[in-house]
Tab-separated table of C-alpha atoms in Angstrom:
chain	number	residue	atom	x	y	z
A	1364	UNK	CA	-18.802	13.708	-11.854
A	1365	UNK	CA	-18.932	14.000	-8.161
A	1366	UNK	CA	-19.483	10.750	-5.819
A	1367	UNK	CA	-22.930	12.091	-5.165
A	1368	UNK	CA	-24.330	12.582	-8.558
A	1369	UNK	CA	-23.244	8.661	-9.490
A	1370	UNK	CA	-25.500	5.740	-9.427
A	1371	UNK	CA	-24.189	3.174	-7.150
A	1372	UNK	CA	-25.135	-0.309	-7.191
A	1373	UNK	CA	-26.067	-2.919	-4.788
A	1374	UNK	CA	-22.785	-4.806	-3.206
A	1375	UNK	CA	-24.965	-8.094	-4.399
A	1376	UNK	CA	-25.038	-6.909	-8.081
A	1377	UNK	CA	-21.358	-5.370	-7.919
A	1378	UNK	CA	-20.720	-8.924	-6.884
A	1379	UNK	CA	-22.085	-11.003	-10.022
A	1380	UNK	CA	-22.565	-7.798	-12.503
A	1381	UNK	CA	-18.482	-6.682	-12.293
A	1382	UNK	CA	-17.461	-10.419	-11.804
A	1383	UNK	CA	-19.702	-11.916	-14.979
A	1384	UNK	CA	-18.234	-8.868	-17.212
A	1385	UNK	CA	-15.004	-6.449	-15.748
A	1386	UNK	CA	-13.272	-9.491	-14.207
A	1387	UNK	CA	-14.918	-12.551	-15.930
A	1388	UNK	CA	-11.468	-13.533	-17.280
A	1389	UNK	CA	-11.561	-15.144	-13.256
A	1390	UNK	CA	-13.915	-17.745	-13.850
A	1391	UNK	CA	-12.889	-18.200	-17.188
A	1392	UNK	CA	-9.549	-19.099	-16.141
A	1393	UNK	CA	-11.209	-21.121	-12.979
A	1394	UNK	CA	-8.294	-18.883	-10.968
A	1395	UNK	CA	-9.124	-17.690	-7.459
A	1396	UNK	CA	-7.405	-14.169	-7.126
A	1397	UNK	CA	-6.166	-13.609	-3.390
A	1398	UNK	CA	-3.486	-10.634	-3.582
A	1399	UNK	CA	-5.268	-7.339	-3.761
A	1400	UNK	CA	-3.123	-6.040	-1.400
A	1401	UNK	CA	-0.105	-6.865	-3.303
A	1402	UNK	CA	-2.148	-5.306	-6.383
A	1403	UNK	CA	-5.443	-5.012	-7.959
A	1404	UNK	CA	-6.799	-6.417	-11.140
A	1405	UNK	CA	-7.285	-4.689	-14.461
A	1406	UNK	CA	-11.310	-4.251	-15.452
A	1407	UNK	CA	-11.520	-5.437	-18.986
A	1408	UNK	CA	-13.198	-1.636	-19.822
A	1409	UNK	CA	-10.011	0.301	-18.688
A	1410	UNK	CA	-7.784	-1.823	-20.839
A	1411	UNK	CA	-10.299	-1.576	-23.911
A	1412	UNK	CA	-10.515	2.785	-22.996
A	1413	UNK	CA	-6.594	2.504	-22.722
A	1414	UNK	CA	-6.870	0.895	-26.614
A	1415	UNK	CA	-9.458	3.349	-27.771
A	1416	UNK	CA	-6.947	5.889	-26.789
A	1417	UNK	CA	-4.021	4.990	-28.097
A	1418	UNK	CA	-5.463	4.217	-31.614
A	1419	UNK	CA	-7.452	7.579	-32.428
A	1420	UNK	CA	-5.156	10.274	-31.613
A	1421	UNK	CA	-1.207	10.940	-31.089
A	1422	UNK	CA	0.361	11.806	-28.021
A	1423	UNK	CA	3.931	12.892	-27.433
A	1424	UNK	CA	6.311	14.096	-25.057
A	1425	UNK	CA	4.415	16.798	-23.100
A	1426	UNK	CA	8.199	18.909	-22.791
A	1427	UNK	CA	6.686	20.768	-26.106
A	1428	UNK	CA	4.168	22.871	-27.846
A	1429	UNK	CA	3.925	20.790	-30.933
A	1430	UNK	CA	0.160	19.358	-31.030
A	1431	UNK	CA	1.053	15.714	-29.935
A	1432	UNK	CA	2.459	16.773	-26.724
A	1433	UNK	CA	0.357	19.606	-26.419
A	1434	UNK	CA	-2.819	16.661	-26.090
A	1435	UNK	CA	-0.295	14.751	-23.788
A	1436	UNK	CA	-0.200	17.874	-21.388
A	1437	UNK	CA	-3.792	18.613	-21.365
A	1438	UNK	CA	-4.410	14.856	-20.381
A	1439	UNK	CA	-1.787	14.580	-17.749
A	1440	UNK	CA	-3.138	18.460	-16.407
A	1441	UNK	CA	-6.790	16.687	-16.156
A	1442	UNK	CA	-5.280	13.310	-14.436
A	1443	UNK	CA	-4.082	15.801	-11.864
A	1444	UNK	CA	-7.338	17.459	-11.516
A	1445	UNK	CA	-8.813	14.090	-11.031
A	1446	UNK	CA	-6.811	13.007	-8.627
A	1447	UNK	CA	-7.606	15.989	-6.025
A	1448	UNK	CA	-11.129	15.879	-6.791
A	1449	UNK	CA	-11.153	12.154	-6.266
A	1450	UNK	CA	-9.575	12.673	-2.637
A	1451	UNK	CA	-11.451	15.939	-2.268
A	1452	UNK	CA	-8.349	17.993	-1.884
A	1453	UNK	CA	-8.654	21.983	-2.640
A	1454	UNK	CA	-6.028	22.286	-5.335
A	1455	UNK	CA	-5.347	25.656	-3.564
A	1456	UNK	CA	-3.503	23.391	-0.668
A	1457	UNK	CA	-2.649	20.040	-2.223
A	1458	UNK	CA	-0.661	19.599	-5.753
A	1459	UNK	CA	-0.478	16.198	-7.165
A	1460	UNK	CA	3.001	14.446	-8.395
A	1461	UNK	CA	2.993	11.185	-10.420
A	1462	UNK	CA	5.358	8.933	-9.172
A	1463	UNK	CA	6.145	5.475	-10.217
A	1464	UNK	CA	4.660	3.894	-7.323
A	1465	UNK	CA	3.916	4.560	-3.173
A	1466	UNK	CA	7.541	3.855	-3.121
A	1467	UNK	CA	8.846	6.558	-5.076
A	1468	UNK	CA	6.534	8.992	-3.307
A	1469	UNK	CA	8.098	8.386	-0.176
A	1470	UNK	CA	11.778	8.442	-1.539
A	1471	UNK	CA	10.877	11.730	-3.071
A	1472	UNK	CA	10.134	12.816	0.717
A	1473	UNK	CA	12.813	11.174	2.131
A	1474	UNK	CA	15.278	12.351	-0.116
A	1475	UNK	CA	14.043	16.058	0.136
A	1476	UNK	CA	13.121	16.543	3.915
A	1477	UNK	CA	15.241	19.053	5.724
A	1478	UNK	CA	16.026	17.103	8.175
A	1479	UNK	CA	18.888	18.617	10.429
A	1480	UNK	CA	20.657	17.465	13.617
A	1481	UNK	CA	18.606	17.138	16.450
A	1482	UNK	CA	15.427	16.456	14.210
A	1483	UNK	CA	13.100	13.618	14.753
A	1484	UNK	CA	11.866	10.846	12.451
A	1485	UNK	CA	8.685	9.090	14.297
A	1486	UNK	CA	8.006	5.767	12.777
A	1487	UNK	CA	5.123	3.524	14.086
A	1488	UNK	CA	6.560	-0.357	14.288
A	1489	UNK	CA	3.819	-1.391	11.722
A	1490	UNK	CA	5.069	0.521	8.491
A	1491	UNK	CA	6.240	-1.068	4.792
A	1492	UNK	CA	9.634	-0.831	4.095
A	1493	UNK	CA	9.238	1.805	1.468
A	1494	UNK	CA	8.212	4.212	4.749
A	1495	UNK	CA	11.292	2.312	6.955
A	1496	UNK	CA	13.755	3.558	4.292
A	1497	UNK	CA	13.270	6.998	5.556
A	1498	UNK	CA	15.298	6.326	8.132
A	1499	UNK	CA	18.602	6.141	6.281
A	1500	UNK	CA	17.800	9.960	5.105
A	1501	UNK	CA	17.454	10.809	8.724
A	1502	UNK	CA	20.674	8.883	9.833
A	1503	UNK	CA	22.635	10.561	7.188
A	1504	UNK	CA	21.583	14.078	8.254
A	1505	UNK	CA	21.952	13.678	12.227
A	1506	UNK	CA	18.351	13.477	13.119
A	1507	UNK	CA	16.695	10.745	15.288
A	1508	UNK	CA	14.461	8.295	14.958
A	1509	UNK	CA	11.647	7.135	17.694
A	1510	UNK	CA	9.332	4.062	17.140
A	1511	UNK	CA	6.014	3.738	18.603
A	1512	UNK	CA	5.385	0.381	19.330
A	1513	UNK	CA	2.450	-1.936	19.060
A	1514	UNK	CA	-0.044	-2.787	22.126
A	1515	UNK	CA	-1.963	-5.715	22.495
A	1516	UNK	CA	-2.623	-9.143	19.927
A	1517	UNK	CA	-4.392	-7.340	17.619
A	1518	UNK	CA	-1.408	-5.425	16.528
A	1519	UNK	CA	-2.641	-2.312	16.932
A	1520	UNK	CA	-1.110	0.983	18.068
A	1521	UNK	CA	-2.812	3.162	21.115
A	1522	UNK	CA	-3.665	7.130	20.743
A	1523	UNK	CA	-1.422	7.560	24.354
A	1524	UNK	CA	2.002	5.955	22.719
A	1525	UNK	CA	1.652	7.804	19.554
A	1526	UNK	CA	1.199	11.107	21.495
A	1527	UNK	CA	4.237	10.016	23.616
A	1528	UNK	CA	6.252	9.570	20.740
A	1529	UNK	CA	5.067	12.972	19.135
A	1530	UNK	CA	5.566	14.833	22.493
A	1531	UNK	CA	9.225	14.494	22.467
A	1532	UNK	CA	12.271	16.775	20.855
A	1533	UNK	CA	10.916	19.876	22.151
A	1534	UNK	CA	11.321	22.345	18.693
A	1535	UNK	CA	13.044	20.076	16.758
A	1536	UNK	CA	11.771	19.522	13.235
A	1537	UNK	CA	9.661	16.385	13.241
A	1538	UNK	CA	8.177	14.178	10.603
A	1539	UNK	CA	5.407	11.361	11.572
A	1540	UNK	CA	4.976	8.633	8.893
A	1541	UNK	CA	2.675	5.687	9.622
A	1542	UNK	CA	0.029	3.636	7.276
A	1543	UNK	CA	-3.707	4.465	7.094
A	1544	UNK	CA	-3.834	0.412	6.785
A	1545	UNK	CA	-1.347	-1.902	7.502
A	1546	UNK	CA	-0.390	-4.193	4.516
A	1547	UNK	CA	0.546	-7.282	6.739
A	1548	UNK	CA	-2.487	-7.455	9.640
A	1549	UNK	CA	-5.057	-4.854	7.802
A	1550	UNK	CA	-5.273	-2.944	11.233
A	1551	UNK	CA	-6.812	0.252	9.950
A	1552	UNK	CA	-4.645	3.593	12.073
A	1553	UNK	CA	-6.875	6.257	13.073
A	1554	UNK	CA	-6.537	9.031	11.011
A	1555	UNK	CA	-6.738	11.331	13.666
A	1556	UNK	CA	-3.290	11.176	14.539
A	1557	UNK	CA	-2.766	13.370	11.459
A	1558	UNK	CA	-4.210	16.728	13.300
A	1559	UNK	CA	-2.698	15.198	16.609
A	1560	UNK	CA	0.583	15.402	14.917
A	1561	UNK	CA	0.225	18.801	13.796
A	1562	UNK	CA	-0.911	19.990	17.311
A	1563	UNK	CA	2.751	18.576	18.456
A	1564	UNK	CA	4.361	20.371	15.106
A	1565	UNK	CA	5.110	17.801	13.159
A	1566	UNK	CA	4.942	17.029	9.540
A	1567	UNK	CA	2.842	13.981	8.920
A	1568	UNK	CA	3.482	11.210	5.892
A	1569	UNK	CA	0.746	8.956	5.643
A	1570	UNK	CA	0.911	6.237	3.422
A	1571	UNK	CA	-2.237	5.232	1.802
A	1572	UNK	CA	-1.176	2.135	-0.531
A	1573	UNK	CA	-3.130	-0.337	1.196
A	1574	UNK	CA	-6.600	1.745	2.324
A	1575	UNK	CA	-7.215	3.622	-0.944
A	1576	UNK	CA	-8.301	0.858	-2.905
A	1577	UNK	CA	-11.484	0.141	-0.708
A	1578	UNK	CA	-11.718	3.222	1.700
A	1579	UNK	CA	-13.004	6.970	1.055
A	1580	UNK	CA	-9.905	9.010	2.106
A	1581	UNK	CA	-11.317	12.696	2.558
A	1582	UNK	CA	-8.551	15.563	2.345
A	1583	UNK	CA	-11.286	18.328	3.333
A	1584	UNK	CA	-11.495	16.568	6.812
A	1585	UNK	CA	-7.880	15.360	7.468
A	1586	UNK	CA	-4.515	17.227	6.190
A	1587	UNK	CA	-1.951	14.926	6.112
A	1588	UNK	CA	1.528	16.847	4.457
A	1589	UNK	CA	2.505	13.993	2.396
A	1590	UNK	CA	-0.063	11.078	1.009
A	1591	UNK	CA	1.638	8.237	-0.718
A	1592	UNK	CA	-0.360	6.189	-3.389
A	1593	UNK	CA	0.180	3.513	-5.676
A	1594	UNK	CA	-2.302	3.690	-8.347
A	1595	UNK	CA	-2.254	-0.170	-9.530
A	1596	UNK	CA	-3.429	-1.126	-6.568
A	1597	UNK	CA	-6.451	0.945	-6.592
A	1598	UNK	CA	-7.977	-0.090	-10.211
A	1599	UNK	CA	-5.051	-3.063	-11.428
A	1600	UNK	CA	-4.139	-0.815	-14.881
A	1601	UNK	CA	-1.666	1.089	-15.261
A	1602	UNK	CA	1.248	-0.444	-12.931
A	1603	UNK	CA	4.266	1.641	-12.495
A	1604	UNK	CA	1.919	4.594	-11.554
A	1605	UNK	CA	1.952	6.414	-7.977
A	1606	UNK	CA	1.176	10.132	-6.764
A	1607	UNK	CA	2.994	11.826	-3.962
A	1608	UNK	CA	-0.405	13.941	-2.953
A	1609	UNK	CA	1.190	16.919	-1.110
A	1610	UNK	CA	0.823	20.261	0.527
A	1611	UNK	CA	1.806	23.247	-1.229
A	1612	UNK	CA	2.997	24.421	2.012
A	1613	UNK	CA	5.075	21.297	2.736
A	1614	UNK	CA	6.630	20.829	-0.648
A	1615	UNK	CA	7.902	24.279	-0.221
A	1616	UNK	CA	10.075	23.142	2.878
A	1617	UNK	CA	11.489	20.330	0.753
A	1618	UNK	CA	15.014	20.615	-0.883
A	1619	UNK	CA	15.935	18.155	-3.466
A	1620	UNK	CA	19.555	16.881	-3.696
A	1621	UNK	CA	19.921	17.156	-7.258
A	1622	UNK	CA	17.633	17.978	-10.410
A	1623	UNK	CA	17.378	16.299	-14.170
A	1624	UNK	CA	15.208	17.010	-17.198
A	1625	UNK	CA	12.035	18.473	-16.783
A	1626	UNK	CA	12.634	19.749	-12.978
A	1627	UNK	CA	14.174	22.401	-14.146
A	1628	UNK	CA	13.227	26.185	-15.576
A	1629	UNK	CA	16.886	26.661	-16.876
A	1630	UNK	CA	20.196	25.631	-15.710
A	1631	UNK	CA	23.796	26.256	-16.939
A	1632	UNK	CA	26.470	23.581	-17.785
A	1633	UNK	CA	29.367	25.833	-17.361
A	1634	UNK	CA	28.403	27.451	-14.203
A	1635	UNK	CA	27.053	25.767	-11.145
A	1636	UNK	CA	23.505	27.278	-11.460
A	1637	UNK	CA	20.257	26.087	-12.019
A	1638	UNK	CA	16.443	27.212	-11.340
A	1639	UNK	CA	13.714	24.185	-10.184
A	1640	UNK	CA	10.351	24.889	-11.776
A	1641	UNK	CA	7.781	26.124	-9.509
A	1642	UNK	CA	5.051	23.395	-9.744
A	1643	UNK	CA	4.709	19.767	-9.772
A	1644	UNK	CA	7.105	18.978	-12.369
A	1645	UNK	CA	10.311	20.179	-9.914
A	1646	UNK	CA	9.602	16.706	-8.298
A	1647	UNK	CA	9.056	14.479	-11.311
A	1648	UNK	CA	12.212	13.419	-13.300
A	1649	UNK	CA	12.552	13.064	-16.790
A	1650	UNK	CA	9.751	12.180	-19.279
A	1651	UNK	CA	6.333	11.624	-17.559
A	1652	UNK	CA	4.823	8.005	-18.423
A	1653	UNK	CA	2.395	10.265	-20.554
A	1654	UNK	CA	0.439	7.311	-22.391
A	1655	UNK	CA	-0.285	5.921	-18.476
A	1656	UNK	CA	-1.043	8.709	-16.670
A	1657	UNK	CA	-4.685	9.327	-18.490
A	1658	UNK	CA	-5.323	6.092	-17.275
A	1659	UNK	CA	-5.591	7.223	-13.530
A	1660	UNK	CA	-8.389	9.378	-14.707
A	1661	UNK	CA	-10.560	6.651	-16.150
A	1662	UNK	CA	-9.761	4.879	-13.239
A	1663	UNK	CA	-10.727	6.776	-10.894
A	1664	UNK	CA	-14.104	7.482	-13.019
A	1665	UNK	CA	-14.576	4.016	-13.040
A	1666	UNK	CA	-14.481	3.653	-9.180
A	1667	UNK	CA	-16.582	7.004	-9.038
A	1668	UNK	CA	-19.114	4.698	-11.331
A	1669	UNK	CA	-19.425	1.787	-8.885
A	1670	UNK	CA	-18.923	4.058	-5.554
A	1671	UNK	CA	-16.068	3.688	-3.087
A	1672	UNK	CA	-18.689	3.111	0.005
A	1673	UNK	CA	-20.222	0.439	-2.106
A	1674	UNK	CA	-16.886	-0.924	-2.909
A	1675	UNK	CA	-16.060	-0.768	1.021
A	1676	UNK	CA	-19.209	-2.558	2.351
A	1677	UNK	CA	-18.736	-5.249	-0.511
A	1678	UNK	CA	-15.155	-6.232	0.636
A	1679	UNK	CA	-16.194	-5.887	4.188
A	1680	UNK	CA	-18.768	-8.605	4.216
A	1681	UNK	CA	-16.700	-10.725	2.844
A	1682	UNK	CA	-13.808	-10.211	4.951
A	1683	UNK	CA	-16.144	-10.838	7.770
A	1684	UNK	CA	-17.126	-14.037	5.915
A	1685	UNK	CA	-13.434	-15.106	5.608
A	1686	UNK	CA	-12.560	-14.536	9.031
A	1687	UNK	CA	-15.396	-16.402	10.604
A	1688	UNK	CA	-14.534	-19.097	8.046
A	1689	UNK	CA	-11.176	-19.298	9.390
A	1690	UNK	CA	-11.684	-19.379	12.523
A	1691	UNK	CA	-14.049	-22.390	12.523
A	1692	UNK	CA	-11.625	-24.673	10.628
A	1693	UNK	CA	-10.617	-27.443	13.019
A	1694	UNK	CA	-8.421	-30.588	12.947
A	1695	UNK	CA	-10.382	-33.841	14.019
A	1696	UNK	CA	-8.817	-33.633	17.150
A	1697	UNK	CA	-10.241	-30.045	18.154
A	1698	UNK	CA	-6.763	-28.062	17.269
A	1699	UNK	CA	-7.217	-24.936	15.562
A	1700	UNK	CA	-6.147	-24.975	11.708
A	1701	UNK	CA	-5.240	-21.166	11.168
A	1702	UNK	CA	-3.934	-18.922	13.644
A	1703	UNK	CA	-4.765	-15.255	12.654
A	1704	UNK	CA	-2.450	-12.397	13.040
A	1705	UNK	CA	-3.922	-9.121	14.213
A	1706	UNK	CA	-8.042	-8.515	14.403
A	1707	UNK	CA	-10.530	-11.411	14.475
A	1708	UNK	CA	-13.434	-9.629	13.147
A	1709	UNK	CA	-14.088	-6.946	11.193
A	1710	UNK	CA	-13.873	-4.126	13.796
A	1711	UNK	CA	-11.422	-0.892	12.586
A	1712	UNK	CA	-9.712	-3.245	10.218
A	1713	UNK	CA	-9.549	-3.870	6.150
A	1714	UNK	CA	-9.429	-6.860	3.900
A	1715	UNK	CA	-6.550	-7.948	4.094
A	1716	UNK	CA	-5.733	-11.185	6.516
A	1717	UNK	CA	-2.416	-12.540	7.136
A	1718	UNK	CA	-2.588	-15.849	9.190
A	1719	UNK	CA	-0.658	-19.085	9.425
A	1720	UNK	CA	-1.938	-22.259	8.776
A	1721	UNK	CA	-1.193	-25.152	11.617
A	1722	UNK	CA	-1.099	-28.823	11.434
A	1723	UNK	CA	-3.001	-31.167	13.921
A	1724	UNK	CA	0.213	-30.645	15.763
A	1725	UNK	CA	-0.653	-27.175	16.334
A	1726	UNK	CA	2.680	-26.139	14.547
A	1727	UNK	CA	3.102	-24.023	11.468
A	1728	UNK	CA	2.935	-24.984	7.948
A	1729	UNK	CA	6.143	-23.525	6.465
A	1730	UNK	CA	4.748	-20.596	3.772
A	1731	UNK	CA	6.689	-21.976	0.983
A	1732	UNK	CA	4.927	-25.548	1.299
A	1733	UNK	CA	1.494	-22.937	1.317
A	1734	UNK	CA	2.400	-21.056	-1.715
A	1735	UNK	CA	3.358	-24.234	-3.777
A	1736	UNK	CA	0.372	-25.731	-2.776
A	1737	UNK	CA	-1.910	-23.084	-3.597
A	1738	UNK	CA	-0.326	-22.651	-6.969
A	1739	UNK	CA	-1.003	-25.707	-7.770
A	1740	UNK	CA	-4.570	-25.356	-6.607
A	1741	UNK	CA	-4.949	-22.005	-8.926
A	1742	UNK	CA	-4.776	-19.966	-6.158
A	1743	UNK	CA	-3.210	-16.359	-6.428
A	1744	UNK	CA	-2.017	-15.784	-2.783
A	1745	UNK	CA	1.475	-14.376	-0.989
A	1746	UNK	CA	3.742	-15.656	1.440
A	1747	UNK	CA	6.710	-14.473	2.893
A	1748	UNK	CA	7.147	-11.238	5.511
A	1749	UNK	CA	5.683	-8.797	3.074
A	1750	UNK	CA	8.457	-5.807	3.337
A	1751	UNK	CA	7.058	-5.362	7.150
A	1752	UNK	CA	9.241	-6.000	9.340
A	1753	UNK	CA	7.749	-4.587	12.270
A	1754	UNK	CA	4.749	-6.076	12.037
A	1755	UNK	CA	6.487	-9.555	11.392
A	1756	UNK	CA	8.430	-9.196	14.526
A	1757	UNK	CA	5.580	-8.516	16.372
A	1758	UNK	CA	3.521	-11.137	15.560
A	1759	UNK	CA	5.742	-13.671	15.732
A	1760	UNK	CA	6.834	-12.876	19.071
A	1761	UNK	CA	10.441	-12.138	18.450
A	1762	UNK	CA	12.172	-10.202	21.116
A	1763	UNK	CA	14.671	-6.862	20.565
A	1764	UNK	CA	17.848	-9.249	22.367
A	1765	UNK	CA	17.398	-11.668	19.578
A	1766	UNK	CA	17.321	-9.076	16.668
A	1767	UNK	CA	20.514	-7.803	17.751
A	1768	UNK	CA	21.673	-11.196	18.308
A	1769	UNK	CA	20.777	-11.517	14.680
A	1770	UNK	CA	21.897	-8.697	13.187
A	1771	UNK	CA	25.544	-9.006	14.723
A	1772	UNK	CA	26.016	-12.213	13.114
A	1773	UNK	CA	25.303	-10.462	9.603
A	1774	UNK	CA	23.965	-13.984	7.798
A	1775	UNK	CA	24.230	-13.757	4.322
A	1776	UNK	CA	20.982	-15.224	3.109
A	1777	UNK	CA	17.168	-14.977	4.365
A	1778	UNK	CA	17.280	-18.487	5.309
A	1779	UNK	CA	20.295	-17.916	7.814
A	1780	UNK	CA	18.563	-14.972	9.223
A	1781	UNK	CA	15.631	-17.102	10.055
A	1782	UNK	CA	17.886	-19.752	11.471
A	1783	UNK	CA	19.510	-17.258	13.883
A	1784	UNK	CA	16.030	-15.999	14.780
A	1785	UNK	CA	15.023	-19.216	16.083
A	1786	UNK	CA	11.981	-19.060	13.746
A	1787	UNK	CA	10.467	-22.303	12.639
A	1788	UNK	CA	9.448	-20.705	9.204
A	1789	UNK	CA	9.915	-17.564	7.302
A	1790	UNK	CA	7.109	-15.530	7.772
A	1791	UNK	CA	3.136	-15.537	6.951
A	1792	UNK	CA	0.497	-16.168	4.477
A	1793	UNK	CA	-1.734	-13.216	3.590
A	1794	UNK	CA	-4.860	-13.280	1.745
A	1795	UNK	CA	-6.607	-10.240	0.624
A	1796	UNK	CA	-9.660	-9.280	-0.944
A	1797	UNK	CA	-10.978	-6.620	-3.378
A	1798	UNK	CA	-13.472	-5.161	-5.850
A	1799	UNK	CA	-13.308	-8.267	-8.120
A	1800	UNK	CA	-13.674	-10.719	-5.262
A	1801	UNK	CA	-16.950	-12.723	-4.543
A	1802	UNK	CA	-17.976	-15.161	-2.203
A	1803	UNK	CA	-16.885	-18.074	-4.452
A	1804	UNK	CA	-12.950	-16.913	-4.031
A	1805	UNK	CA	-13.577	-17.085	-0.304
A	1806	UNK	CA	-15.284	-20.694	0.030
A	1807	UNK	CA	-12.707	-22.074	-2.493
A	1808	UNK	CA	-9.948	-20.564	-0.559
A	1809	UNK	CA	-11.742	-22.499	2.654
A	1810	UNK	CA	-12.099	-25.589	1.008
A	1811	UNK	CA	-8.326	-25.569	-0.314
A	1812	UNK	CA	-7.062	-25.213	3.683
A	1813	UNK	CA	-9.715	-28.255	4.583
A	1814	UNK	CA	-8.880	-30.998	1.598
A	1815	UNK	CA	-5.133	-29.552	1.664
A	1816	UNK	CA	-4.646	-29.547	5.083
A	1817	UNK	CA	-6.919	-31.104	7.808
A	1818	UNK	CA	-5.546	-33.767	9.871
A	1819	UNK	CA	-2.598	-33.964	7.459
A	1820	UNK	CA	0.981	-33.363	8.854
A	1821	UNK	CA	3.465	-31.373	6.473
A	1822	UNK	CA	7.283	-30.993	6.111
A	1823	UNK	CA	9.041	-28.474	4.520
A	1824	UNK	CA	11.329	-30.660	2.980
A	1825	UNK	CA	12.244	-30.501	-0.624
A	1826	UNK	CA	11.474	-26.781	-1.001
A	1827	UNK	CA	13.921	-24.675	-2.220
A	1828	UNK	CA	15.741	-21.730	-0.540
A	1829	UNK	CA	13.809	-18.565	0.835
A	1830	UNK	CA	15.411	-15.852	-1.615
A	1831	UNK	CA	13.629	-12.842	-0.740
A	1832	UNK	CA	11.462	-11.357	2.392
């Protein structure tokens, strides 16, 4: 069913009807879920559809021709088509490769991209570590890394700085990787950078993991060479499934450093010879998650039935409400209770908000305190640095000289690293909204802040060590 042919419901109906039916378990347990950038929530109807499918027929390993294998293969092929259709991607131009997650999609590109001496990897400083990790593949093969800096206090990146980074390198092979939406600040970076990069002879890896759950991505309008997706962020279930959506021309230049079961047409044990498969299976190692991949198609059908534009508008309105509420919070002495990192309004941003809660003295409350207190109030949010060191370094104003000194000290623990940076905290608090969110969630969080921290200084005493970033 095409998007235009579906019957969409209004944002207010979305908030009430879906919350009462598909996500009723939130209110049943009085839970406030504010971690949609970490993971979406499964709709009850999607879980029921999965159960019905597995209890009405038998499905087997797709690497065969028997009836159960053929049934699995048919559903997997249908799911691939559904992914391309949802992204409006021409199947003659793009192919959908199933991966464990967006991280797995990025790894596929990194390990197989033909970096050579003198080539360039261009990364925005705003990137998830799953993208930052590409630099290890680049460095190992003699390629240079170029960073695109932040511009201004909203943690945005300017077109001019992107173009400057892309224009260097002469005729060297270049790969440009950036997020459509920051997983730290919610900033939405320009999709026009894709064609800008192509104009400078760069291939493009677009990280769409944080963007896709509440935004339309039309691959007939923009044509990144590689797109990384995690489906659990879009519709909650199944976990452990993502996609690398890649242009056929782009994957033709990739050279995988190994082969495995399912990735080859044939191989010999006695002589060092193998022939890779000539389709998406060349990048899908071993047996696919054939019992869950069909849930990607039913999940996308469910999103279509609501309408991604309806979801986008619903979440945008809630985000504006959240930002307005956060900016208005004050202690009795007039000091603000919240410091927001990134855009303070809804312009060119998603529903991810990074912040510090502040005491009446203006000092940031330790993120571990907020994590502990929010959990006690049955609120799920995220605290730390969110695997995006570039955004955190910019948000907290950490200069490169301090980072260089800290790295030379080779700290053994996260707390030692935080101390070496001279930070009074180890990160930020992140709240993020999604399709299941409603106004009650926003108001509950704002009330939690006031009731727990207004006019009350908090220390970080009796807190356990930080075990990860």
